[in-house]
Coordinates of C-alpha atoms and ligand atoms in Angstrom, one line a residue:
X179 CA -197.2 34.2 81.7
X180 CA -195.5 30.9 81.1
X181 CA -192.9 29.0 83.0
X182 CA -189.4 29.6 81.6
X183 CA -188.7 25.9 82.1
X184 CA -191.8 24.0 81.0
X185 CA -194.2 26.5 79.4
X186 CA -196.9 25.7 81.9
X187 CA -198.8 28.5 83.6
X188 CA -196.4 30.5 85.8
X189 CA -197.3 31.3 89.5
X190 CA -194.5 33.9 90.0
X191 CA -192.3 36.2 87.9
X192 CA -188.9 36.7 89.4
X193 CA -187.7 39.8 87.6
X194 CA -184.4 39.8 89.5
X195 CA -183.6 36.5 87.8
X196 CA -185.6 37.0 84.6
X197 CA -187.4 33.8 85.4
X198 CA -191.1 33.0 85.5
X199 CA -191.9 29.7 87.1
X200 CA -194.8 27.2 87.4
X201 CA -195.7 25.7 90.8
X202 CA -193.5 22.7 90.4
X203 CA -190.4 24.5 89.1
X204 CA -190.8 27.3 91.7
X205 CA -190.8 24.8 94.5
X206 CA -187.8 23.0 93.0
X207 CA -185.9 26.3 92.7
X208 CA -186.8 27.4 96.2
X209 CA -185.4 24.2 97.7
X210 CA -182.3 24.6 95.6
X211 CA -181.7 28.1 96.9
X212 CA -182.2 27.0 100.5
X213 CA -179.6 24.2 99.9
X214 CA -177.3 26.7 98.2
X215 CA -177.4 29.1 101.2
X216 CA -176.8 26.1 103.5
X217 CA -173.7 25.1 101.6
X218 CA -172.3 28.5 100.6
X219 CA -172.4 29.8 104.1
X220 CA -171.7 26.4 105.8
X221 CA -174.9 26.7 107.9
X222 CA -175.1 23.1 108.9
X223 CA -174.4 19.5 107.9
X224 CA -176.9 17.1 106.4
X225 CA -176.8 15.1 109.7
X226 CA -177.1 18.1 112.0
X227 CA -179.9 18.0 114.5
X228 CA -181.8 21.2 113.9
X229 CA -184.2 23.2 116.0
X230 CA -186.4 25.5 113.9
X231 CA -187.9 28.5 115.7
X232 CA -191.4 28.7 114.4
X233 CA -193.6 31.7 115.0
X234 CA -196.7 30.5 113.1
X235 CA -195.9 33.0 110.3
X236 CA -195.1 32.2 106.7
X237 CA -191.3 32.4 106.8
X238 CA -190.6 30.1 109.7
X239 CA -193.2 27.5 108.6
X240 CA -191.9 27.6 105.0
X241 CA -188.4 27.1 106.4
X242 CA -189.5 24.1 108.5
X243 CA -191.3 22.6 105.4
X244 CA -188.3 23.2 103.1
X245 CA -185.7 21.7 105.6
X246 CA -187.9 18.6 106.0
X247 CA -188.3 18.3 102.2
X248 CA -184.5 18.5 101.8
X249 CA -184.1 15.7 104.3
X250 CA -182.8 17.5 107.3
X251 CA -183.9 16.3 110.7
X252 CA -185.6 19.3 112.2
X253 CA -187.9 19.8 115.2
X254 CA -189.8 22.9 115.7
X255 CA -190.0 25.3 118.7
X256 CA -192.9 27.6 119.3
X257 CA -192.4 30.1 122.1
X258 CA -195.7 31.0 123.6
X259 CA -195.2 34.6 124.9
X260 CA -198.7 34.8 126.4
X261 CA -199.8 37.8 124.4
X262 CA -203.5 37.9 124.7
X263 CA -204.1 41.1 122.7
X264 CA -205.9 40.1 119.5
X265 CA -205.4 36.5 120.6
X266 CA -202.0 36.8 119.1
X267 CA -200.2 34.0 120.9
X268 CA -203.1 31.5 120.8
X269 CA -203.7 31.9 117.1
X270 CA -200.1 31.6 116.1
X271 CA -199.6 28.6 118.4
X272 CA -202.5 26.9 116.8
X273 CA -201.1 27.4 113.3
X274 CA -197.7 26.0 114.3
X275 CA -199.4 23.0 116.0
X276 CA -201.7 22.3 113.1
X277 CA -198.7 22.4 110.7
X278 CA -196.7 19.9 112.8
X279 CA -199.6 17.6 113.3
X280 CA -200.4 17.4 109.6
X281 CA -196.8 16.6 108.7
X282 CA -196.1 14.3 111.6
X283 CA -193.3 16.6 112.8
X284 CA -192.3 17.2 116.4
X285 CA -193.1 20.6 117.8
X286 CA -191.9 21.7 121.2
X287 CA -194.0 24.4 122.8
X288 CA -192.5 26.5 125.4
X289 CA -195.0 28.5 127.4
X290 CA -193.6 31.4 129.4
X291 CA -196.6 31.5 131.6
X292 CA -196.3 27.8 132.4
X293 CA -192.6 27.8 132.9
X294 CA -192.0 31.0 134.7
X295 CA -195.5 32.2 135.8
X296 CA -195.0 35.5 133.8
X297 CA -195.9 36.3 130.3
X298 CA -194.7 39.0 127.9
X299 CA -196.9 41.9 129.1
X300 CA -195.7 41.5 132.8
X301 CA -192.1 41.2 131.7
X302 CA -192.4 44.6 130.2
X303 CA -192.8 46.2 133.6
X304 CA -189.1 46.9 133.6
X305 CA -188.1 50.1 131.8
X306 CA -187.2 48.5 128.4
X307 CA -189.1 48.8 125.2
X308 CA -191.3 45.8 124.6
X309 CA -189.6 44.6 121.4
X310 CA -186.2 44.4 123.0
X311 CA -187.8 42.5 125.9
X312 CA -189.3 40.1 123.4
X313 CA -185.9 39.7 121.8
X314 CA -184.2 38.9 125.1
X315 CA -186.9 36.4 126.0
X316 CA -186.9 34.6 122.6
X317 CA -183.1 34.4 122.6
X318 CA -183.0 32.9 126.1
X319 CA -185.7 30.3 125.5
X320 CA -184.3 29.3 122.1
X321 CA -180.9 28.7 123.7
X322 CA -182.3 26.9 126.6
X323 CA -184.5 24.5 124.6
X324 CA -181.7 23.9 122.1
X325 CA -179.2 23.0 124.9
X326 CA -181.6 20.8 126.9
X327 CA -182.9 19.1 123.8
X328 CA -179.4 18.3 122.4
X329 CA -179.8 20.3 119.2
X330 CA -176.7 21.3 117.3
X331 CA -178.1 24.4 115.5
X332 CA -180.9 26.8 115.8
X333 CA -182.6 28.0 112.6
X334 CA -184.8 31.1 112.2
X335 CA -187.0 32.2 109.3
X336 CA -185.3 35.5 108.6
X337 CA -185.6 36.1 104.9
X338 CA -183.7 38.3 102.4
X339 CA -186.0 41.3 103.1
X340 CA -185.3 41.0 106.8
X341 CA -181.6 40.7 106.3
X342 CA -181.2 43.4 103.7
X343 CA -183.3 45.9 105.6
X344 CA -181.4 45.3 108.9
X345 CA -178.2 45.8 106.9
X346 CA -179.4 49.0 105.3
X347 CA -180.6 50.3 108.7
X348 CA -177.3 49.6 110.3
X349 CA -175.4 51.2 107.4
X350 CA -177.6 54.3 107.5
X351 CA -176.4 54.9 111.0
X352 CA -172.9 53.5 110.3
X353 CA -173.4 51.1 113.1
X354 CA -170.4 49.1 112.1
X355 CA -170.4 47.0 115.3
X356 CA -173.8 45.6 114.4
X357 CA -172.9 45.2 110.7
X358 CA -169.9 43.2 111.7
X359 CA -172.0 40.8 113.6
X360 CA -174.6 40.2 110.9
X361 CA -174.3 36.9 109.1
X362 CA -176.3 33.9 107.9
X363 CA -174.6 31.9 110.6
X364 CA -173.7 33.4 113.9
X365 CA -171.3 31.3 115.9
X366 CA -171.9 30.3 119.5
X367 CA -169.5 32.2 121.7
X368 CA -170.2 30.1 124.8
X369 CA -170.6 26.4 125.4
X370 CA -174.2 26.7 126.5
X371 CA -175.2 28.5 123.3
X372 CA -175.8 27.1 119.8
X373 CA -175.0 28.6 116.4
X374 CA -177.9 30.5 114.8
X375 CA -178.5 30.0 111.1
X376 CA -180.8 31.7 108.6
X377 CA -181.3 29.3 105.6
X378 CA -183.9 31.7 103.9
X379 CA -181.5 34.6 103.7
X380 CA -181.3 34.4 99.9
X381 CA -185.1 34.3 99.4
X382 CA -187.3 37.3 99.4
X383 CA -190.5 37.7 101.4
X384 CA -192.5 37.4 98.2
X385 CA -190.8 34.1 97.5
X386 CA -191.4 32.7 101.0
X387 CA -195.1 33.8 100.8
X388 CA -195.5 32.1 97.4
X389 CA -193.8 29.0 98.7
X390 CA -196.1 28.9 101.7
X391 CA -199.1 29.4 99.5
X392 CA -198.1 26.8 96.9
X393 CA -197.3 24.2 99.6
X394 CA -200.7 24.8 101.3
X395 CA -199.2 26.0 104.5
X396 CA -201.8 27.7 106.7
X397 CA -200.1 30.6 108.5
X398 CA -200.9 33.7 110.5
X399 CA -201.0 36.3 107.8
X400 CA -201.2 39.4 109.9
X401 CA -198.2 38.3 111.9
X402 CA -197.1 41.8 113.0
X403 CA -196.9 41.6 116.7
X404 CA -199.7 43.8 118.1
X405 CA -197.2 45.6 120.3
X406 CA -194.6 46.2 117.6
X407 CA -194.2 49.8 116.6
X408 CA -191.8 48.6 113.9
X409 CA -191.9 52.0 112.2
X410 CA -188.3 52.3 111.2
X411 CA -187.8 48.7 110.0
X412 CA -191.0 48.9 108.0
X413 CA -189.9 52.2 106.4
X414 CA -186.5 50.8 105.4
X415 CA -188.2 47.6 104.0
X416 CA -190.5 49.8 101.9
X417 CA -187.6 51.9 100.6
X418 CA -185.8 48.8 99.6
X419 CA -188.8 47.5 97.8
X420 CA -189.1 50.7 95.8
X421 CA -185.5 50.5 94.7
X422 CA -186.1 46.8 93.9
X423 CA -189.1 47.7 91.8
X424 CA -187.0 50.1 89.9
X425 CA -183.9 47.9 89.6
X426 CA -184.8 44.2 90.2
X427 CA -182.0 42.3 91.9
X428 CA -180.7 45.2 94.0
X429 CA -181.8 43.6 97.3
X430 CA -180.0 40.3 96.7
X431 CA -176.9 42.0 95.3
X432 CA -176.7 44.4 98.2
X433 CA -176.9 41.6 100.7
X434 CA -174.7 39.0 99.0
X435 CA -172.0 41.5 98.1
X436 CA -172.0 42.6 101.8
X437 CA -171.4 39.0 102.8
X438 CA -168.6 38.8 100.3
X439 CA -166.9 41.9 101.6
X440 CA -167.8 41.7 105.2
X441 CA -164.1 41.5 106.3
X442 CA -164.1 45.3 105.8
X443 CA -166.0 45.4 109.1
X444 CA -163.7 42.9 110.8
X445 CA -162.5 44.2 114.2
X446 CA -165.5 46.5 114.5
X447 CA -167.3 44.1 116.8
X448 CA -167.8 45.3 120.3
X449 CA -165.6 43.7 122.8
X450 CA -167.5 41.1 124.7
X451 CA -167.4 41.7 128.4
X452 CA -165.6 38.9 130.3
X453 CA -168.3 36.1 130.3
X454 CA -169.7 35.2 133.6
X455 CA -172.5 32.7 134.3
X456 CA -175.9 33.8 135.5
X457 CA -176.2 32.9 139.2
X458 CA -179.8 32.0 138.6
X459 CA -180.0 30.1 135.3
X460 CA -176.3 29.4 134.5
X461 CA -176.4 30.9 131.0
X462 CA -173.8 33.5 130.0
X463 CA -174.3 36.9 131.6
X464 CA -172.7 40.3 131.6
X465 CA -173.2 40.6 135.4
X466 CA -174.5 38.6 138.3
X467 CA -177.8 37.9 136.5
X468 CA -178.3 37.5 132.7
X469 CA -180.7 40.0 131.1
X470 CA -183.5 37.4 131.0
X471 CA -183.3 36.6 134.7
X472 CA -183.2 40.4 135.4
X473 CA -186.4 40.8 133.5
X474 CA -188.0 37.9 135.5
X475 CA -186.9 39.4 138.8
X476 CA -188.2 42.9 137.9
X477 CA -191.5 41.5 136.7
X478 CA -191.9 39.6 140.0
X479 CA -191.1 42.7 142.1
X480 CA -193.4 44.8 139.9
X481 CA -196.0 42.0 139.9
X482 CA -196.3 42.1 143.7
X483 CA -197.0 45.8 143.7
X484 CA -199.4 45.4 140.8
X485 CA -201.3 42.6 142.6
X486 CA -201.6 44.8 145.7
X487 CA -203.2 47.5 143.6
X488 CA -205.5 45.0 142.1
X489 CA -206.5 43.6 145.5
X490 CA -207.3 47.0 146.9
X491 CA -209.6 47.7 143.9
X492 CA -211.4 44.4 144.4
X493 CA -211.6 44.9 148.2
Ligands
AMP1549 P1 -189.5 38.2 114.0 O1 -188.5 38.7 114.9 O2 -190.9 38.2 114.5 O3 -189.4 38.7 112.6 O4 -189.1 36.6 113.8 C1 -187.9 36.2 113.3 C2 -187.8 34.7 113.5 O5 -187.8 34.4 114.9 C3 -189.0 33.9 112.9 O6 -188.7 33.7 111.6 C4 -188.9 32.7 113.8 O7 -187.9 31.8 113.3 C5 -188.5 33.2 115.1 N1 -189.6 33.5 116.0 C6 -190.3 34.6 116.1 N2 -191.3 34.5 117.0 C7 -191.2 33.2 117.5 C8 -192.0 32.5 118.5 N3 -193.0 33.0 119.2 N4 -191.6 31.2 118.8 C9 -190.5 30.7 118.1 N5 -189.8 31.3 117.2 C10 -190.2 32.6 116.9
ZN1550 ZN1 -192.5 24.8 85.0
ZN1551 ZN1 -180.2 33.9 133.9

């Protein structure tokens, strides 16, 4: 297969666009699409100080690489959740650190264990499902580091497959409140929060993987969290991929047309409860404590009981 632009050997065939591209032209197009998303959805300004949340996986490292190539000033944030199973947190942290070091970029590492004395597995001691705990923790840490570091926007590596599958899952359940909130840029609704943007939302997972490969980015390839059941979202992604296989372009069309027509969901958003400030950390909260501080408190209470049990076994 030959590149549609220069006839050199192609590295990827984008059936949705009837385009085969060589390394050079693929990278060029990838960067153009990132820039297009940034402009079309007003994600940020050229001068914005950006904090990119990097997990050590292909999407977020590809995003950090692309933003830097495009001339944005972007620091990285790796949140070390302290997951020891399969050495998950250590390995992904090393990938993020190696990437930053090779490119002379600034990576902030935030370790839950160091900052709060508790890591993910202990935080789960409350009743909630682990993935939702993880979401609460990541959101809190991202907002905190962005605020304290003086960043204007927070960028995540969510790609087209992530966005289209979340949209489909929401629509399958007619969860219009969630659909109404889904966007490439989610505005901050409190002075301590920062807008969240997804500059890879027009690029498929296959494209981000190819970009990471071509750019020589070393990433954690099996970056499914060892705790994530993920069954539903994986099934929806697979279903979308089968439709895409049959009708190339469906995924992109489904998502971009939703964004064009999203006003049909306007007014469906759930009313935000009157905002209070968490009495412990000062971030917006629904009650006395924010959901993150409630998790910390529960894990400490649970932790004391847990330690007693451990002591009695040792003794
Ligand atoms: P996920 O929810 O694992 O699909 O990740 C979605 C996005 O959240 C990634 O593309 C990253 O931008 C960000 N992210 C996930 N895990 C971490 C982490 N441990 N530290 C920093 N950012 C993360
Ligand atoms: Zn070419
Ligand atoms: Zn709090």
